[in-house]
Amino acid sequence: MIKAMKNSNDKNRVVIKVGSSVLTEQTGIAKERMLNLVTLIAKVSKKYEVILVTSGAVAAGYTALKLDREKKISKKVLASVGQPILMSSYKNMFDIYDIDTSQILLTEDDFDSRKRTKIFQQIINKSLESGIIPIVNENDISTTIEQLFGDNDQLSAHVAYHIDADLLVLLSDIDGYYDSNPKENPDAKIQKEVYKISKEELNASFTPNSKFATGGIVTKLKAAQYVMERGCDMFLCSGFDLTTAMEYLLEGRHTTKGTLFRAKDE
């Protein structure tokens, strides 16, 4: 596996991943939440190099074309319709801050080929060097099931490792990793820091909260396990209220919400 070499500068590198449930709502793109995200990235990019991994293409496509997303070809059509809608929305909002963006579509195969891996590493490095925010999504339009991660939690973890990120941030529909299911246990508490994830936790059933989501807490734990084993921290927090993310990234404060998964070599 190839580990990228960062360009020499004084900025650490952060991958921010946002899920479909945060970005979209029944009527289309959740514009206020997307603008809040873009505002966060604009502020964070003054301190860090930022790569955005985004979901939302299929959900965005569904707002324009009502197809059954359970059917493979329909999901591909929705993604093809939704991808330009999603990117157009991002462009309009990043333009407010005079920030340019690039679009990078990847599959699992791109991480298994030395030549292809090196190409996307170079594209991301050059984009960041030029002050451009790379926006990464999975290319589920012209690919087979075998070529896909299937969820952007795993994609973001692989991106974080291969571009030598210092931190992966997952903005989710949950505000941290609880010691039990908060929907079933009102006394469940957020675990502020996690150093180890058990096999039982990693093998639990997927529980996506949105019909357009492809993961759940288990895919986030697998993403955490992947980066932790490779020397990168992961911070899981709410994408609906970005206060926790803002405090952690800009002020280094970690108060009551959000879970920090600590890299194993720290």
Short mmCIF file of C-alpha atoms in Angstrom, two decimals:
data_model
loop_
_atom_site.label_atom_id
_atom_site.label_comp_id
_atom_site.label_asym_id
_atom_site.label_seq_id
_atom_site.Cartn_x
_atom_site.Cartn_y
_atom_site.Cartn_z
CA MET A 1 0.00 0.00 0.00
CA ILE A 2 1.19 3.51 -0.82
CA LYS A 3 1.39 6.15 1.88
CA ALA A 4 1.42 9.65 0.47
CA MET A 5 4.07 12.21 1.25
CA LYS A 6 2.60 15.60 2.07
CA ASN A 7 3.97 18.72 0.52
CA SER A 8 6.17 20.62 2.95
CA ASN A 9 4.11 23.26 4.75
CA ASP A 10 3.13 24.09 8.28
CA LYS A 11 -0.47 22.87 8.03
CA ASN A 12 -1.78 19.54 9.24
CA ARG A 13 -4.15 17.68 6.96
CA VAL A 14 -7.77 16.87 7.81
CA VAL A 15 -10.33 14.74 5.96
CA ILE A 16 -13.94 15.73 6.70
CA LYS A 17 -16.66 13.27 5.72
CA VAL A 18 -20.34 14.21 5.67
CA GLY A 19 -23.25 11.78 5.24
CA SER A 20 -26.43 11.85 3.17
CA SER A 21 -28.67 12.30 6.19
CA VAL A 22 -26.92 15.59 6.98
CA LEU A 23 -26.79 16.95 3.44
CA THR A 24 -30.25 16.13 2.17
CA GLU A 25 -33.87 16.34 3.21
CA GLN A 26 -37.15 15.33 1.60
CA THR A 27 -37.38 18.41 -0.59
CA GLY A 28 -33.79 18.30 -1.83
CA ILE A 29 -30.39 19.52 -0.70
CA ALA A 30 -30.46 20.72 2.92
CA LYS A 31 -29.10 24.12 1.90
CA GLU A 32 -28.76 25.61 5.38
CA ARG A 33 -26.84 22.59 6.68
CA MET A 34 -24.66 22.53 3.56
CA LEU A 35 -23.89 26.23 3.97
CA ASN A 36 -23.00 25.61 7.62
CA LEU A 37 -20.63 22.84 6.49
CA VAL A 38 -19.02 25.04 3.84
CA THR A 39 -18.63 27.84 6.39
CA LEU A 40 -16.91 25.39 8.75
CA ILE A 41 -14.56 24.23 6.00
CA ALA A 42 -13.76 27.83 5.01
CA LYS A 43 -12.71 28.56 8.59
CA VAL A 44 -10.90 25.29 9.13
CA SER A 45 -8.98 25.61 5.85
CA LYS A 46 -7.15 28.63 7.27
CA LYS A 47 -5.59 26.31 9.84
CA TYR A 48 -5.53 22.94 8.05
CA GLU A 49 -5.41 21.45 4.58
CA VAL A 50 -8.95 20.10 4.14
CA ILE A 51 -10.25 17.29 1.95
CA LEU A 52 -14.03 16.80 1.88
CA VAL A 53 -15.53 13.34 1.37
CA THR A 54 -19.21 13.74 0.63
CA SER A 55 -22.24 11.54 0.30
CA GLY A 56 -25.56 12.74 -1.08
CA ALA A 57 -25.49 12.15 -4.86
CA VAL A 58 -28.19 9.45 -4.84
CA ALA A 59 -30.39 11.42 -2.45
CA ALA A 60 -29.92 14.58 -4.53
CA GLY A 61 -30.85 12.64 -7.67
CA TYR A 62 -34.01 11.34 -6.03
CA THR A 63 -35.24 14.90 -5.54
CA ALA A 64 -35.28 15.29 -9.33
CA LEU A 65 -36.18 11.77 -10.39
CA LYS A 66 -38.25 9.36 -8.31
CA LEU A 67 -36.74 5.95 -9.01
CA ASP A 68 -36.50 2.91 -6.77
CA ARG A 69 -33.03 3.21 -5.19
CA GLU A 70 -33.15 -0.48 -4.20
CA LYS A 71 -32.65 -1.41 -7.85
CA LYS A 72 -29.00 -1.30 -8.87
CA ILE A 73 -29.46 0.43 -12.23
CA SER A 74 -31.92 2.94 -10.75
CA LYS A 75 -29.41 3.82 -8.03
CA LYS A 76 -26.77 4.42 -10.70
CA VAL A 77 -29.14 6.67 -12.63
CA LEU A 78 -29.97 8.59 -9.46
CA ALA A 79 -26.27 9.03 -8.75
CA SER A 80 -25.63 10.27 -12.28
CA VAL A 81 -28.48 12.78 -11.98
CA GLY A 82 -27.59 13.79 -8.43
CA GLN A 83 -23.83 14.23 -8.79
CA PRO A 84 -24.03 17.50 -10.79
CA ILE A 85 -26.83 18.76 -8.52
CA LEU A 86 -24.67 18.10 -5.48
CA MET A 87 -21.53 19.65 -6.95
CA SER A 88 -23.41 22.68 -8.25
CA SER A 89 -24.76 23.30 -4.76
CA TYR A 90 -21.26 23.02 -3.30
CA LYS A 91 -19.81 25.37 -5.91
CA ASN A 92 -22.44 28.05 -5.26
CA MET A 93 -21.71 27.97 -1.55
CA PHE A 94 -17.91 27.78 -1.76
CA ASP A 95 -18.07 30.74 -4.18
CA ILE A 96 -19.36 32.82 -1.26
CA TYR A 97 -15.94 32.37 0.35
CA ASP A 98 -14.04 32.63 -2.95
CA ILE A 99 -12.85 29.02 -2.60
CA ASP A 100 -12.36 26.80 -5.64
CA THR A 101 -13.16 23.08 -5.51
CA SER A 102 -12.28 19.98 -7.49
CA GLN A 103 -14.28 16.78 -7.87
CA ILE A 104 -12.58 13.40 -7.43
CA LEU A 105 -14.55 10.17 -7.92
CA LEU A 106 -12.91 7.03 -6.55
CA THR A 107 -13.62 3.32 -6.16
CA GLU A 108 -12.00 0.61 -4.05
CA ASP A 109 -9.91 -0.36 -7.08
CA ASP A 110 -8.17 3.03 -6.99
CA PHE A 111 -6.55 2.00 -3.71
CA ASP A 112 -5.36 -1.39 -5.03
CA SER A 113 -3.38 -0.11 -8.00
CA ARG A 114 -0.07 1.61 -7.31
CA LYS A 115 -0.36 3.67 -10.50
CA ARG A 116 -3.97 4.76 -9.90
CA THR A 117 -3.35 5.45 -6.22
CA LYS A 118 -0.39 7.65 -7.06
CA ILE A 119 -2.48 9.60 -9.59
CA PHE A 120 -5.21 10.57 -7.11
CA GLN A 121 -2.59 11.33 -4.46
CA GLN A 122 -0.91 13.73 -6.88
CA ILE A 123 -4.23 15.33 -7.82
CA ILE A 124 -5.14 15.92 -4.17
CA ASN A 125 -1.68 17.23 -3.29
CA LYS A 126 -1.65 19.63 -6.24
CA SER A 127 -5.20 20.81 -5.52
CA LEU A 128 -4.30 21.59 -1.91
CA GLU A 129 -1.07 23.28 -2.97
CA SER A 130 -3.17 25.51 -5.24
CA GLY A 131 -5.65 26.41 -2.49
CA ILE A 132 -8.39 24.18 -3.91
CA ILE A 133 -10.67 22.03 -1.73
CA PRO A 134 -10.83 18.47 -3.16
CA ILE A 135 -14.35 17.01 -2.93
CA VAL A 136 -14.27 13.21 -3.02
CA ASN A 137 -17.16 10.83 -3.62
CA GLU A 138 -17.45 7.19 -4.59
CA ASN A 139 -17.86 6.56 -8.31
CA ASP A 140 -20.86 4.24 -8.17
CA ILE A 141 -22.11 5.06 -11.67
CA SER A 142 -19.88 3.05 -14.04
CA THR A 143 -18.57 0.46 -11.59
CA THR A 144 -19.54 -2.98 -10.33
CA ILE A 145 -20.46 -3.91 -6.76
CA GLU A 146 -17.03 -5.54 -6.38
CA GLN A 147 -15.30 -2.22 -7.14
CA LEU A 148 -17.18 -0.22 -4.49
CA PHE A 149 -16.67 0.32 -0.79
CA GLY A 150 -20.45 0.66 -0.48
CA ASP A 151 -20.27 3.45 2.10
CA ASN A 152 -18.32 6.67 2.33
CA ASP A 153 -17.16 5.99 5.89
CA GLN A 154 -14.79 3.36 4.51
CA LEU A 155 -13.89 5.55 1.55
CA SER A 156 -12.99 8.47 3.81
CA ALA A 157 -10.82 6.24 6.00
CA HIS A 158 -8.84 5.01 3.00
CA VAL A 159 -8.50 8.54 1.64
CA ALA A 160 -7.27 9.74 5.05
CA TYR A 161 -4.57 7.07 5.15
CA HIS A 162 -3.39 7.37 1.57
CA ILE A 163 -3.07 11.16 1.59
CA ASP A 164 -1.35 11.07 4.99
CA ALA A 165 -4.05 12.94 6.93
CA ASP A 166 -3.52 13.73 10.59
CA LEU A 167 -7.23 13.50 11.43
CA LEU A 168 -10.44 12.06 9.99
CA VAL A 169 -13.66 13.83 11.04
CA LEU A 170 -17.01 12.08 10.50
CA LEU A 171 -19.98 14.46 10.56
CA SER A 172 -22.98 12.26 11.21
CA ASP A 173 -26.61 12.09 12.34
CA ILE A 174 -25.31 11.05 15.77
CA ASP A 175 -23.29 13.25 18.11
CA GLY A 176 -20.81 10.64 19.31
CA TYR A 177 -20.31 6.96 20.12
CA TYR A 178 -22.42 5.94 23.12
CA ASP A 179 -21.74 3.18 25.62
CA SER A 180 -25.17 1.76 24.72
CA ASN A 181 -27.96 2.50 22.25
CA PRO A 182 -29.34 5.95 23.22
CA LYS A 183 -32.65 5.15 21.48
CA GLU A 184 -33.17 2.25 23.84
CA ASN A 185 -31.34 3.46 26.93
CA PRO A 186 -32.06 7.02 28.13
CA ASP A 187 -29.03 6.77 30.44
CA ALA A 188 -26.60 6.04 27.58
CA LYS A 189 -23.50 8.20 27.72
CA ILE A 190 -21.12 9.40 25.02
CA GLN A 191 -17.64 7.92 25.19
CA LYS A 192 -15.30 10.89 24.88
CA GLU A 193 -12.27 8.84 23.93
CA VAL A 194 -11.94 5.33 22.52
CA TYR A 195 -8.64 3.46 22.33
CA LYS A 196 -9.87 0.01 21.30
CA ILE A 197 -12.86 -1.40 19.40
CA SER A 198 -13.97 -4.96 20.09
CA LYS A 199 -14.76 -7.60 17.46
CA GLU A 200 -18.35 -7.68 18.73
CA GLU A 201 -18.73 -3.97 18.05
CA LEU A 202 -17.26 -4.31 14.57
CA ASN A 203 -19.52 -7.24 13.69
CA ALA A 204 -22.82 -5.77 14.87
CA SER A 205 -25.68 -5.18 12.42
CA PHE A 206 -25.76 -2.05 10.25
CA THR A 207 -28.27 0.52 11.47
CA PRO A 208 -28.55 3.43 8.99
CA ASN A 209 -31.06 6.05 10.11
CA SER A 210 -31.91 7.25 6.60
CA LYS A 211 -33.13 5.31 3.59
CA PHE A 212 -30.37 7.01 1.60
CA ALA A 213 -27.64 6.15 4.10
CA THR A 214 -25.56 3.05 3.40
CA GLY A 215 -23.88 2.60 6.75
CA GLY A 216 -24.62 3.13 10.39
CA ILE A 217 -22.53 3.10 13.52
CA VAL A 218 -20.73 -0.10 12.50
CA THR A 219 -19.30 1.41 9.31
CA LYS A 220 -18.04 4.33 11.39
CA LEU A 221 -16.38 1.96 13.83
CA LYS A 222 -14.73 0.12 10.94
CA ALA A 223 -13.48 3.43 9.57
CA ALA A 224 -12.13 4.28 13.02
CA GLN A 225 -10.42 0.89 13.31
CA TYR A 226 -8.80 1.32 9.91
CA VAL A 227 -7.27 4.73 10.60
CA MET A 228 -6.41 4.01 14.25
CA GLU A 229 -4.30 1.04 13.18
CA ARG A 230 -2.45 3.33 10.76
CA GLY A 231 -1.62 6.16 13.12
CA CYS A 232 -4.49 8.56 12.43
CA ASP A 233 -7.10 9.83 14.91
CA MET A 234 -10.81 9.96 14.07
CA PHE A 235 -13.35 12.37 15.54
CA LEU A 236 -17.05 11.47 15.33
CA CYS A 237 -19.63 14.19 15.96
CA SER A 238 -22.90 15.71 14.76
CA GLY A 239 -23.24 17.19 11.29
CA PHE A 240 -26.52 18.86 12.23
CA ASP A 241 -24.98 21.05 14.92
CA LEU A 242 -21.38 21.85 13.97
CA THR A 243 -20.52 23.48 17.29
CA THR A 244 -18.63 20.39 18.50
CA ALA A 245 -16.65 20.10 15.27
CA MET A 246 -15.88 23.82 15.28
CA GLU A 247 -14.68 23.77 18.88
CA TYR A 248 -12.48 20.73 18.37
CA LEU A 249 -10.93 21.76 15.06
CA LEU A 250 -10.45 25.46 15.70
CA GLU A 251 -10.00 25.68 19.45
CA GLY A 252 -8.77 22.21 20.38
CA ARG A 253 -11.64 21.89 22.86
CA HIS A 254 -13.44 18.60 23.43
CA THR A 255 -16.26 19.09 25.90
CA THR A 256 -19.35 16.91 26.34
CA LYS A 257 -20.12 15.73 22.80
CA GLY A 258 -18.16 13.99 20.10
CA THR A 259 -15.96 10.90 20.36
CA LEU A 260 -12.23 10.89 19.66
CA PHE A 261 -10.87 7.55 18.47
CA ARG A 262 -7.17 7.58 19.36
CA ALA A 263 -4.53 6.22 17.01
CA LYS A 264 -2.78 3.13 18.35
CA ASP A 265 0.74 4.50 18.09
CA GLU A 266 0.07 7.54 20.30
#
